Every structure is written in C-alpha cells, then in structure tokens.
Short mmCIF file of C-alpha atoms in Angstrom, two decimals:
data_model
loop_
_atom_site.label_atom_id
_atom_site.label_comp_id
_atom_site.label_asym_id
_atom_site.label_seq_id
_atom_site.Cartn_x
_atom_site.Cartn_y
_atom_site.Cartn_z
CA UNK A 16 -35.31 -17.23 42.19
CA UNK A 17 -32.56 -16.54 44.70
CA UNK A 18 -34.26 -17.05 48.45
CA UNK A 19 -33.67 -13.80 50.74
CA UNK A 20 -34.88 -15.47 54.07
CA UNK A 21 -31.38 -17.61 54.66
CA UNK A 22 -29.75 -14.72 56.22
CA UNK A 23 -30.19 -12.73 59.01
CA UNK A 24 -30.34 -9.10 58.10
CA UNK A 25 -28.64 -6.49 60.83
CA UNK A 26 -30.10 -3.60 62.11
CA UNK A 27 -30.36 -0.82 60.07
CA UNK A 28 -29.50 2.84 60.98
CA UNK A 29 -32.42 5.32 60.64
CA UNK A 30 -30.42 6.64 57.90
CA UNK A 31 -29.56 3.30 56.02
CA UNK A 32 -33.30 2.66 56.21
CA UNK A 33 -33.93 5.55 54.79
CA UNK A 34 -32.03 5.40 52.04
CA UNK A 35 -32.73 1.77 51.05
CA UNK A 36 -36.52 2.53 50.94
CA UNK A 37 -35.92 5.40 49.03
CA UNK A 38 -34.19 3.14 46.25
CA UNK A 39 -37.05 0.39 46.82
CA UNK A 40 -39.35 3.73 45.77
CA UNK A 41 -37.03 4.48 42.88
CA UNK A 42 -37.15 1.02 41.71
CA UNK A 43 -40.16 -0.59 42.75
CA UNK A 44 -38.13 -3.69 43.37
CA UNK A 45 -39.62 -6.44 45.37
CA UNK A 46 -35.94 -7.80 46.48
CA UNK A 47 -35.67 -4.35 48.65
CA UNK A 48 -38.94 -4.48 49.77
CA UNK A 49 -38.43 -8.01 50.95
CA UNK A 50 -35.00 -6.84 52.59
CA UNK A 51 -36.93 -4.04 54.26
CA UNK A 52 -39.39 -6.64 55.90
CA UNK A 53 -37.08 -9.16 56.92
CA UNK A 54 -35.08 -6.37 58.50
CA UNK A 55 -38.29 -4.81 60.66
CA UNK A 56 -39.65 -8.29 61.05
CA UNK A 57 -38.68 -8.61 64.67
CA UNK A 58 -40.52 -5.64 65.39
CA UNK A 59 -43.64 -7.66 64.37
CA UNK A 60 -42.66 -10.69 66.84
CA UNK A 61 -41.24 -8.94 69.68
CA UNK A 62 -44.63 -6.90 69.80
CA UNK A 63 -47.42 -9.12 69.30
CA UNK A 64 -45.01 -11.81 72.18
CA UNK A 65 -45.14 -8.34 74.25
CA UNK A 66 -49.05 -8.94 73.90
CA UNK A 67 -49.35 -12.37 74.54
CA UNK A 68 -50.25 -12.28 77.96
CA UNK A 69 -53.08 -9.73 77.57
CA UNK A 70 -54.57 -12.40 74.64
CA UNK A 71 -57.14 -14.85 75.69
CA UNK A 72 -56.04 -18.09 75.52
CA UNK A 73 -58.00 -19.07 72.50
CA UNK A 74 -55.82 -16.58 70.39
CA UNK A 75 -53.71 -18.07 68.12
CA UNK A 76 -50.23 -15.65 68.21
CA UNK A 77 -49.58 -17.06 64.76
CA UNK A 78 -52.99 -15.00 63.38
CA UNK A 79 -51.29 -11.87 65.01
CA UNK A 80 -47.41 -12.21 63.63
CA UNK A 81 -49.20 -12.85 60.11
CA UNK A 82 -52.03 -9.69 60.77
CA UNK A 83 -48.53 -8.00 62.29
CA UNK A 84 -46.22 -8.84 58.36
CA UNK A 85 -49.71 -7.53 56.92
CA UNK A 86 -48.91 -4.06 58.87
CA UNK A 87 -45.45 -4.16 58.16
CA UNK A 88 -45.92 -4.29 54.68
CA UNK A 89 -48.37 -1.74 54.00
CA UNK A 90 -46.06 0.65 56.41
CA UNK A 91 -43.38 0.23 53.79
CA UNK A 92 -45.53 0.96 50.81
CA UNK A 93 -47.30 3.58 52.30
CA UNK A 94 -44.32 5.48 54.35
CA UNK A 95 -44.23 9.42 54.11
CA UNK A 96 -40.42 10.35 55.57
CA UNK A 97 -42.16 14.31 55.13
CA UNK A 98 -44.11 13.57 58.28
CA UNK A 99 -41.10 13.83 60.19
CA UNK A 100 -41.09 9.76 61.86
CA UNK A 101 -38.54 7.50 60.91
CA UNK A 102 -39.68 3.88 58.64
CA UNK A 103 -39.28 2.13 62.23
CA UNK A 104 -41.34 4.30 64.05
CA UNK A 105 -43.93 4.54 61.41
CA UNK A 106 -43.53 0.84 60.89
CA UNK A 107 -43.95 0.28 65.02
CA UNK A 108 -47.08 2.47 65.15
CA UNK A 109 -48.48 0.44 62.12
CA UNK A 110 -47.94 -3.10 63.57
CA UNK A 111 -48.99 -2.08 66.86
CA UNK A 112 -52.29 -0.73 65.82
CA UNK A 113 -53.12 -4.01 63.77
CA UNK A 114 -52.17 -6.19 66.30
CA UNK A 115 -54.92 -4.43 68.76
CA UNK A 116 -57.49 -4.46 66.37
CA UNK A 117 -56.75 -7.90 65.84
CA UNK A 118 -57.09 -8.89 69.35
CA UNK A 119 -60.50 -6.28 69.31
CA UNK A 120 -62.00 -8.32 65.88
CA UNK A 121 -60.90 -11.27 67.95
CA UNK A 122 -62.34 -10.92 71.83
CA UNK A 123 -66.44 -10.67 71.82
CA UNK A 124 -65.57 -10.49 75.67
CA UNK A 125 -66.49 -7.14 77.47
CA UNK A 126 -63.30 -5.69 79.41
CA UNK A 127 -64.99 -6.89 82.49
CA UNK A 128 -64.72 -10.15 81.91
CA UNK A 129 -61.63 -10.18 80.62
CA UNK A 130 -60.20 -8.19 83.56
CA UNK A 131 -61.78 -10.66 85.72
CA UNK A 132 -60.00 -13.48 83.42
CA UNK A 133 -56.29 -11.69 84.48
CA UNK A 134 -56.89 -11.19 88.11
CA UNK A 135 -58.23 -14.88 88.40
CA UNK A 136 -54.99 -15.75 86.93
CA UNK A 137 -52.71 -13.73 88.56
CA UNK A 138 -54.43 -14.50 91.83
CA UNK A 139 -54.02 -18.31 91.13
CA UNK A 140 -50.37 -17.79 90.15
CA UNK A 141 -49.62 -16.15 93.04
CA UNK A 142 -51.08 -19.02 95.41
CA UNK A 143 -48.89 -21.70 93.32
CA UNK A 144 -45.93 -19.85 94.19
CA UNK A 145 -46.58 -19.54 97.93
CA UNK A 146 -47.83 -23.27 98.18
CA UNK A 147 -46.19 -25.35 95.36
CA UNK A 148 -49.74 -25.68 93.91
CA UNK A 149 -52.72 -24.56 91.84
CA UNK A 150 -55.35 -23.68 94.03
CA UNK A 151 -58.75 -24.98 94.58
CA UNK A 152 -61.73 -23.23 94.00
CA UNK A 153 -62.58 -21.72 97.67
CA UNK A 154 -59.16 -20.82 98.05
CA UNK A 155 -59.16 -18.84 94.82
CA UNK A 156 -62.23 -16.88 96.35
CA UNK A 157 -60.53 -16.38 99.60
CA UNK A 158 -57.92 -14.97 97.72
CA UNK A 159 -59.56 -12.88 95.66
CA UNK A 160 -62.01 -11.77 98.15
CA UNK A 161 -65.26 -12.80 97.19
CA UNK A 162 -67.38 -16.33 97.70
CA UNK A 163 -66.75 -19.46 95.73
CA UNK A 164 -69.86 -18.67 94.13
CA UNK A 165 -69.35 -15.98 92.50
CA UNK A 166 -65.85 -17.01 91.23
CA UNK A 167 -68.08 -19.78 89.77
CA UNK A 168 -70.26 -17.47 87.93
CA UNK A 169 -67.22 -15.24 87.00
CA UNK A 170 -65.69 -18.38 85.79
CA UNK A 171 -68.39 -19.44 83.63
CA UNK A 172 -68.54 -15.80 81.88
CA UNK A 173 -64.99 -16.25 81.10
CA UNK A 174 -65.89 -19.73 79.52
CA UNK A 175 -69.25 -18.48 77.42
CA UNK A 176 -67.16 -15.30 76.03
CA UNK A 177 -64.52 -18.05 75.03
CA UNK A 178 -66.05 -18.76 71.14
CA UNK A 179 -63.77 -20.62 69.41
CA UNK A 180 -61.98 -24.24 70.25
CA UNK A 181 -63.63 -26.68 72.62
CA UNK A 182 -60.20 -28.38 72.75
CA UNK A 183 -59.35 -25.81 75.18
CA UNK A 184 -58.08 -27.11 78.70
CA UNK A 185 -59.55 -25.37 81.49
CA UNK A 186 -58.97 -25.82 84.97
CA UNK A 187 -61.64 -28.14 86.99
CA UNK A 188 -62.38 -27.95 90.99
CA UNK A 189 -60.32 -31.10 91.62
CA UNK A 190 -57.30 -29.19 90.33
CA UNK A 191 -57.09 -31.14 87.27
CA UNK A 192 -56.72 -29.82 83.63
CA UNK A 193 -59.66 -30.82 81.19
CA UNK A 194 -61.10 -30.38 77.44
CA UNK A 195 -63.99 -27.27 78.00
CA UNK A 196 -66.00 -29.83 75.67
CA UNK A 197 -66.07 -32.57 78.47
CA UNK A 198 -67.38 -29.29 80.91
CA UNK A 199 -70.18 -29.06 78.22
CA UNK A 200 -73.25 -31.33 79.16
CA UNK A 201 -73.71 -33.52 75.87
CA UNK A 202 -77.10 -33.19 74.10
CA UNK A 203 -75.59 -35.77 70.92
CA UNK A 204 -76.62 -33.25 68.29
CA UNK A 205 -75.24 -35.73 65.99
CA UNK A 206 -78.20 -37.81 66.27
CA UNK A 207 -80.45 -34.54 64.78
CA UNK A 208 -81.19 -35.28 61.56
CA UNK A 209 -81.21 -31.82 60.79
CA UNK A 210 -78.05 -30.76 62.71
CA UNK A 211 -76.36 -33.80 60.62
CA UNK A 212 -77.36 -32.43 57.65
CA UNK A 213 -76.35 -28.57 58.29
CA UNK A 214 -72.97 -29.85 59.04
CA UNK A 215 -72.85 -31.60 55.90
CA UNK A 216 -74.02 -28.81 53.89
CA UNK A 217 -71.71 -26.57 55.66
CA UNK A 218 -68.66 -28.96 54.65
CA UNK A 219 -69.72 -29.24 50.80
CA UNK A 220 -69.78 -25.53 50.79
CA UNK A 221 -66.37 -25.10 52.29
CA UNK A 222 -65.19 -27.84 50.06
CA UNK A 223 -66.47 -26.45 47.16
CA UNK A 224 -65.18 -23.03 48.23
CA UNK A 225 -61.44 -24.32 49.20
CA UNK A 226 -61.36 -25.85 45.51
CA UNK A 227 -62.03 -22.66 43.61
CA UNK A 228 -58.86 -21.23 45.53
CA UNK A 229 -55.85 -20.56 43.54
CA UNK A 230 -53.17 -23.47 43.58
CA UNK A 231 -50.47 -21.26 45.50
CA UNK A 232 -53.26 -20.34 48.38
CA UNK A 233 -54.18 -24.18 48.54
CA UNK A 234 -50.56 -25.14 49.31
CA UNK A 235 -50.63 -22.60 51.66
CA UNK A 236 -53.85 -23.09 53.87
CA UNK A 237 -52.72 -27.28 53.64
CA UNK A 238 -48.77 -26.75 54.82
CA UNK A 239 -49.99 -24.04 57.67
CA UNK A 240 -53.61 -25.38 58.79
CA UNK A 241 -52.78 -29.03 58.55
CA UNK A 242 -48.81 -29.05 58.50
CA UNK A 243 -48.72 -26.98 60.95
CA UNK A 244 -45.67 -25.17 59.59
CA UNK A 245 -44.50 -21.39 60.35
CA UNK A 246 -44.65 -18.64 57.61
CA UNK A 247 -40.56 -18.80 57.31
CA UNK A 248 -40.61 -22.73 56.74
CA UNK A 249 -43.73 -22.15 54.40
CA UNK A 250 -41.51 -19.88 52.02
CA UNK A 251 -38.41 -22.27 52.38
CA UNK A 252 -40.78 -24.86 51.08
CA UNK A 253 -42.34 -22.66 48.23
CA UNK A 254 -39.40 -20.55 47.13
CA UNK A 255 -40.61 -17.07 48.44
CA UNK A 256 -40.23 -14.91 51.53
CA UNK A 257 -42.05 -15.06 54.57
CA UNK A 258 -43.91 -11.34 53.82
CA UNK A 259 -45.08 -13.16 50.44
CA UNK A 260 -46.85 -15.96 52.32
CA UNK A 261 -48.49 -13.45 54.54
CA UNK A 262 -49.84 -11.96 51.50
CA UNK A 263 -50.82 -15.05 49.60
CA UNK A 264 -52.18 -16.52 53.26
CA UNK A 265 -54.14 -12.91 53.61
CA UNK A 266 -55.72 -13.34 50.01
CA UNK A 267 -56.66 -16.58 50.36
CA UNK A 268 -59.07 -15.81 53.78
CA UNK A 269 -60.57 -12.35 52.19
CA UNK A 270 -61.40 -15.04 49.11
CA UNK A 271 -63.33 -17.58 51.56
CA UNK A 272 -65.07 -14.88 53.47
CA UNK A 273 -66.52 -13.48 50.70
CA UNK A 274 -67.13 -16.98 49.12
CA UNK A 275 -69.05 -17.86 52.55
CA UNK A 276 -70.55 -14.78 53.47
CA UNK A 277 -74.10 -15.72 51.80
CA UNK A 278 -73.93 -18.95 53.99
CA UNK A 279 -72.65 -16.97 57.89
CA UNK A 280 -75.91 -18.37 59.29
CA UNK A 281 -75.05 -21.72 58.25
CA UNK A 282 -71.55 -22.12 59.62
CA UNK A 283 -72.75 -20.19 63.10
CA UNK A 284 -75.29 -23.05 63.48
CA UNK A 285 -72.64 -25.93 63.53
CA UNK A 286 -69.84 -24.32 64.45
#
C-alpha cells in the first residue's frame, strides 16, 4: 500500500477543495479522503496549540489533536457545500467544537477555580519577569491582592479539581518544583489488604480486557501509551495514515469503556 503521509500537501483553494471532495463523494475512495485530512490537518494542530494555554496542566494535547483528526474526519464525511460554508470552514467549526468538549469531558473544575488557576499564573509570571524569579507564596498574595491564606486555600482547590496524574510537579513555598504525590500525606494503602486486592482485581480486568482487543488496536495502545510515539510515526510504523490511527486509536478506547463500564466503581477506588 503506497504511504500518503511522506509529503506535505499545499494549501488548497476553496475551489480545489471543493472539487476534490466532490470526487472523494463520487468515488468513495479512501486515498482522497486521506489527501483531504492531511491537507486540513494543520487546522487540527494549530487550534487545539491555540488552546493550550486555557488547558489544565494535566491535559494531555495529544488526546485533543487525536479528538481534533476525529472531527476532521467526520467533517469530511458529513460536509453539505448546499449550506453555503466552505469544507474549511465547516471543517474549522467541527474541530473547534470537539476540542471544547474535550477540554469540558476533561475539566471536573468549576470556572472559578480554573479562573483562579490563570490569574495565579499570570500573576506569578508577571513577578518572574520583574524580579528574575518565581515568587514566594506571600508575595503571590500581595500581588494578587488577597492574604497568603487564602491563596493557600485557592491553591489547594486548584490541586483537588486536578484528577488525574500524581506525577504532576507543582510549585512548593520554598520555590521549588515537586511531585503533587510527595504534597499528599501517605496513609501506605498498600499495606490494606483490601486496597491490595482491588488493585489487583482492577489489573486482571484490564488485562483481560486489553487481550480481547483486536491485534491492530494492541499495536496501537503499546507504540503510543508505552512508546510514546506520535500518530504520524505510528502510521509510518504500521503502513497507514495518521487519520487511520486516530480511528483505530478511537475504536480501541470506545471498546475498553464499554468492556469496563460494569467495573467504574472498581477502577475509581484505586485509581
């Protein structure tokens, strides 16, 4: 099969968009769909990198560019040129949409917190370029105008909305970066017999789970969860485009989920 991700494709006119997804309609060929994607696919990235800064920092931007392809995609197959917008700006709307309900599905947070999560950050940004340094914690308050106590507290919200890795470094008083697990006091749930064995159960079932998966979504979850390899080097290794991955990487998640679901109280309680 002849690999269409070597080359850069340029930008197409409105019209030569047009017309190519017009044949791609005609045809149902998968070569000018995947032409079509690759050419719109820097819509996807220069988007969800225009969002970055508004995502917590537990967000991985790989979930959106892959949740962004997903959008892309469907735009393509699902594009009316009657309704007047062109395949980009339908395309655009699409991408942009997912990528915000993404970061919704994503951020448990109330927009409180979060706003309080940018201002503490922009306020502490500020003070590192005026003194060459991150600032401590009653400076921050002075800054922002309120006690050192109540940044505290604000702090802490940001840190209990934060649900996913404790590998996260956070900022301490003594202006040195840490783990949030070492700001966690240890209870060594590991020694609870019971906690032990929930976490083993847990791990048979998403064993047993990851095994049933189809051979192509296996390769797939290993070379980007444990590889730690991009969607484009991903096809380059398994002979198919980037938008294909996104699809096989898409199946292979709805297929856990539903394989888990029975067991969500489970993997909440050692997570």
């Amino acid at each position: 099969m002849q690999q269409v991700t070597s080359k850069p494709h340029r930008r197409l006119s409105s019209e030569d968009a047009l017309a190519l997804w017009k044949e791609y309609r005609r045809t149902e060929d998968r070569a000018l769909r995947d032409r079509l994607v690759l050419t719109f696919a820097p819509l996807v990235k220069y988007i969800v990198y225009k969002k970055v800064r508004e995502m917590p920092a537990r967000c991985e931007v790989e979930d959106f560019i892959s949740c962004g392809l997903e959008a892309l995609i469907q735009s393509i197959d699902r594009y009316d040129p009657v309704k007047g917008a062109t395949l980009e700006q339908y395309a655009w709307t699409r991408i942009h949409g997912a990528v915000l309900d993404e970061l919704r599905r994503q951020d448990w947070a109330p927009r409180s917190v979060r706003r309080w999560e940018r201002d503490m950050e922009k306020a502490a940004d500020e003070f590192t370029t005026l003194h060459g340094r991150r600032p401590k914690t009653e400076e921050l308050a002075a800054a922002m105008g309120v006690t050192a106590a109540e940044l505290r507290r604000k702090r802490d919200e940001v840190t209990q909305s934060d649900v996913t890795s404790l590998n996260t470094t956070v900022m301490s008083d003594d202006e040195t970066t840490i783990e949030r697990l070492d700001t966690i006091a240890s209870k060594d749930e590991r020694l609870d017999p019971i906690h032990m064995a929930a976490t083993d159960e847990a791990k048979t079932k998403f064993r047993a789970a990851f095994a049933r998966l189809p051979r192509r979504e296996r390769e797939v979850a290993v070379l980007l969860y444990v590889k730690n390899m991009t969607l484009a080097e991903i096809g380059d290794i398994l002979g198919v485009s980037e938008s294909r991955v996104c699809q096989i990487h898409g199946a292979m998640k709805k297929t856990l989920r539903a394989a888990l679901d029975a067991d969500e109280a489970l993997f909440k309680a050692v997570a």
